[in-house]
PDB file of C-alpha atoms and ligand atoms in Angstrom:
ATOM      1  CA  MET A 456     -14.230  12.771 -39.436  1.00 40.00           C
ATOM      2  CA  ASP A 457     -16.704  12.169 -36.628  1.00 43.00           C
ATOM      3  CA  ASN A 458     -19.448  10.961 -38.893  1.00 47.00           C
ATOM      4  CA  ASP A 459     -17.211   8.653 -40.896  1.00 53.00           C
ATOM      5  CA  ASP A 460     -19.102   5.660 -39.507  1.00 56.00           C
ATOM      6  CA  ALA A 461     -22.523   7.063 -40.423  1.00 52.00           C
ATOM      7  CA  ASP A 462     -22.748   4.606 -43.319  1.00 53.00           C
ATOM      8  CA  MET A 463     -21.925   1.657 -41.114  1.00 57.00           C
ATOM      9  CA  ASN A 464     -25.495   0.416 -41.180  1.00 61.00           C
ATOM     10  CA  THR A 465     -25.271  -3.291 -41.962  1.00 63.00           C
ATOM     11  CA  ALA A 466     -28.808  -3.257 -43.305  1.00 61.00           C
ATOM     12  CA  LEU A 467     -27.471  -1.211 -46.228  1.00 67.00           C
ATOM     13  CA  MET A 468     -24.408  -3.378 -46.763  1.00 81.00           C
ATOM     14  CA  LEU A 469     -23.678  -5.046 -50.010  1.00 91.00           C
ATOM     15  CA  ASP A 470     -20.467  -6.464 -51.426  1.00 92.00           C
ATOM     16  CA  GLY A 471     -18.186  -5.119 -54.123  1.00 91.00           C
ATOM     17  CA  ASN A 472     -19.940  -7.191 -56.747  1.00 92.00           C
ATOM     18  CA  ALA A 473     -22.891  -4.800 -56.390  1.00 91.00           C
ATOM     19  CA  VAL A 474     -20.791  -2.031 -57.940  1.00 93.00           C
ATOM     20  CA  ALA A 475     -19.037  -4.214 -60.550  1.00 95.00           C
ATOM     21  CA  GLY A 476     -20.713  -2.259 -63.389  1.00 93.00           C
ATOM     22  CA  GLN A 477     -19.725   1.094 -61.970  1.00 92.00           C
ATOM     23  CA  LEU A 478     -16.123  -0.043 -61.468  1.00 94.00           C
ATOM     24  CA  GLN A 479     -16.006  -1.420 -64.984  1.00 94.00           C
ATOM     25  CA  GLN A 480     -17.214   1.902 -66.315  1.00 91.00           C
ATOM     26  CA  ILE A 481     -14.456   3.776 -64.459  1.00 92.00           C
ATOM     27  CA  PHE A 482     -11.544   1.365 -65.050  1.00 92.00           C
ATOM     28  CA  GLY A 483     -12.689  -0.003 -68.396  1.00 93.00           C
ATOM     29  CA  ARG A 484     -12.148  -3.566 -67.222  1.00 93.00           C
ATOM     30  CA  GLU A 485     -13.500  -6.176 -64.835  1.00 93.00           C
ATOM     31  CA  MET A 486     -12.479  -5.035 -61.346  1.00 95.00           C
ATOM     32  CA  THR A 487     -14.177  -7.435 -58.963  1.00 96.00           C
ATOM     33  CA  THR A 488     -11.199  -9.828 -59.065  1.00 96.00           C
ATOM     34  CA  ALA A 489      -8.592  -7.063 -58.662  1.00 96.00           C
ATOM     35  CA  MET A 490      -6.914  -7.243 -55.288  1.00 97.00           C
ATOM     36  CA  ALA A 491      -7.068  -4.282 -52.921  1.00 98.00           C
ATOM     37  CA  ARG A 492      -4.681  -3.983 -50.019  1.00 98.00           C
ATOM     38  CA  CYS A 493      -6.005  -2.098 -47.046  1.00 98.00           C
ATOM     39  CA  ALA A 494      -3.662   0.710 -46.067  1.00 98.00           C
ATOM     40  CA  GLY A 495      -4.918   0.441 -42.485  1.00 97.00           C
ATOM     41  CA  CYS A 496      -4.480  -3.262 -41.645  1.00 98.00           C
ATOM     42  CA  GLY A 497      -2.691  -4.718 -44.656  1.00 98.00           C
ATOM     43  CA  ASN A 498      -5.482  -7.138 -45.504  1.00 98.00           C
ATOM     44  CA  ASP A 499      -5.713  -8.246 -49.123  1.00 98.00           C
ATOM     45  CA  ALA A 500      -9.217  -8.707 -50.526  1.00 97.00           C
ATOM     46  CA  GLU A 501     -10.723  -8.866 -53.938  1.00 97.00           C
ATOM     47  CA  MET A 502     -12.680  -5.736 -54.837  1.00 97.00           C
ATOM     48  CA  GLY A 503     -15.755  -7.944 -55.161  1.00 97.00           C
ATOM     49  CA  ALA A 504     -15.319  -9.009 -51.527  1.00 97.00           C
ATOM     50  CA  LEU A 505     -15.145  -5.537 -50.057  1.00 97.00           C
ATOM     51  CA  MET A 506     -18.065  -4.243 -48.058  1.00 96.00           C
ATOM     52  CA  ALA A 507     -19.999  -1.824 -50.243  1.00 95.00           C
ATOM     53  CA  PHE A 508     -22.245   0.946 -48.992  1.00 93.00           C
ATOM     54  CA  THR A 509     -24.177   2.559 -51.772  1.00 90.00           C
ATOM     55  CA  ARG A 510     -26.460   4.864 -49.787  1.00 83.00           C
ATOM     56  CA  ALA A 511     -23.677   7.201 -48.637  1.00 76.00           C
ATOM     57  CA  PRO A 512     -23.074  10.120 -50.959  1.00 81.00           C
ATOM     58  CA  GLY A 513     -21.718   7.928 -53.736  1.00 91.00           C
ATOM     59  CA  VAL A 514     -20.337   4.501 -53.022  1.00 94.00           C
ATOM     60  CA  VAL A 515     -18.023   3.549 -50.157  1.00 95.00           C
ATOM     61  CA  LEU A 516     -15.981   0.330 -50.317  1.00 96.00           C
ATOM     62  CA  ARG A 517     -14.698  -0.879 -46.966  1.00 96.00           C
ATOM     63  CA  CYS A 518     -12.160  -3.405 -45.793  1.00 97.00           C
ATOM     64  CA  PRO A 519     -13.890  -6.624 -44.683  1.00 96.00           C
ATOM     65  CA  ALA A 520     -11.255  -7.096 -41.956  1.00 97.00           C
ATOM     66  CA  CYS A 521     -11.152  -3.686 -40.260  1.00 97.00           C
ATOM     67  CA  GLN A 522     -14.030  -1.773 -41.878  1.00 95.00           C
ATOM     68  CA  ALA A 523     -11.758   1.114 -42.926  1.00 96.00           C
ATOM     69  CA  ALA A 524     -12.907   2.960 -46.023  1.00 96.00           C
ATOM     70  CA  ILE A 525     -10.645   1.761 -48.858  1.00 97.00           C
ATOM     71  CA  ALA A 526     -12.265   3.651 -51.739  1.00 96.00           C
ATOM     72  CA  ARG A 527     -15.043   6.130 -52.369  1.00 95.00           C
ATOM     73  CA  ILE A 528     -16.718   6.847 -55.695  1.00 95.00           C
ATOM     74  CA  VAL A 529     -18.803   9.956 -56.239  1.00 95.00           C
ATOM     75  CA  GLU A 530     -20.357  10.762 -59.556  1.00 92.00           C
ATOM     76  CA  THR A 531     -21.448  14.246 -60.463  1.00 92.00           C
ATOM     77  CA  PRO A 532     -23.104  15.245 -63.778  1.00 93.00           C
ATOM     78  CA  SER A 533     -19.709  16.256 -65.195  1.00 95.00           C
ATOM     79  CA  ALA A 534     -17.137  14.094 -63.408  1.00 94.00           C
ATOM     80  CA  ILE A 535     -16.370  10.925 -61.499  1.00 93.00           C
ATOM     81  CA  TYR A 536     -14.340  11.230 -58.296  1.00 95.00           C
ATOM     82  CA  LEU A 537     -12.455   8.151 -57.160  1.00 94.00           C
ATOM     83  CA  GLU A 538     -10.796   8.538 -53.742  1.00 95.00           C
ATOM     84  CA  ALA A 539      -8.660   5.581 -52.757  1.00 95.00           C
ATOM     85  CA  ARG A 540      -6.413   6.863 -50.015  1.00 96.00           C
ATOM     86  CA  GLY A 541      -7.478   3.882 -47.878  1.00 98.00           C
ATOM     87  CA  ALA A 542      -5.838   1.481 -50.303  1.00 98.00           C
ATOM     88  CA  ALA A 543      -2.151   0.705 -50.170  1.00 98.00           C
ATOM     89  CA  TYR A 544      -2.611  -0.426 -53.761  1.00 97.00           C
ATOM     90  CA  LEU A 545      -4.875  -2.134 -56.225  1.00 96.00           C
ATOM     91  CA  ARG A 546      -3.485  -5.099 -58.077  1.00 96.00           C
ATOM     92  CA  MET A 547      -4.885  -5.960 -61.492  1.00 93.00           C
ATOM     93  CA  GLN A 548      -4.010  -8.961 -63.551  1.00 88.00           C
ATOM     94  CA  ALA A 549      -1.862  -8.072 -66.578  1.00 89.00           C
ATOM     95  CA  PRO A 550      -3.556  -8.850 -69.898  1.00 82.00           C
ATOM     96  CA  GLY A 551      -3.036 -12.436 -70.952  1.00 83.00           C
ATOM     97  CA  HIS A 552      -2.402 -13.696 -67.402  1.00 78.00           C
TER      98      HIS A 552
HETATM   99 ZN1   ZN B 858      -8.282  -3.187 -43.190  1.00 93.09          ZN
END
């Protein structure tokens, strides 16, 4: 995608905490402390520490180490799309731990 970096405007950059409410709505739990491993560089970062771009169509969460897009969230009137092909995995704490 040639225009993949179109949202790389640091003036629009937030961190993952800015979308904590949206993530909580999708996952039904607090997600800012969940660990996301970047599929591109292997960096581990808390969701709350990812770079968040909220002016792209939907939300884009990027790796703070290599700027690769880890996850995208797009909401339509009838559905929520979560694309996370840039994440090797998300790691959430098991209940009670
Ligand atoms: Zn990375």
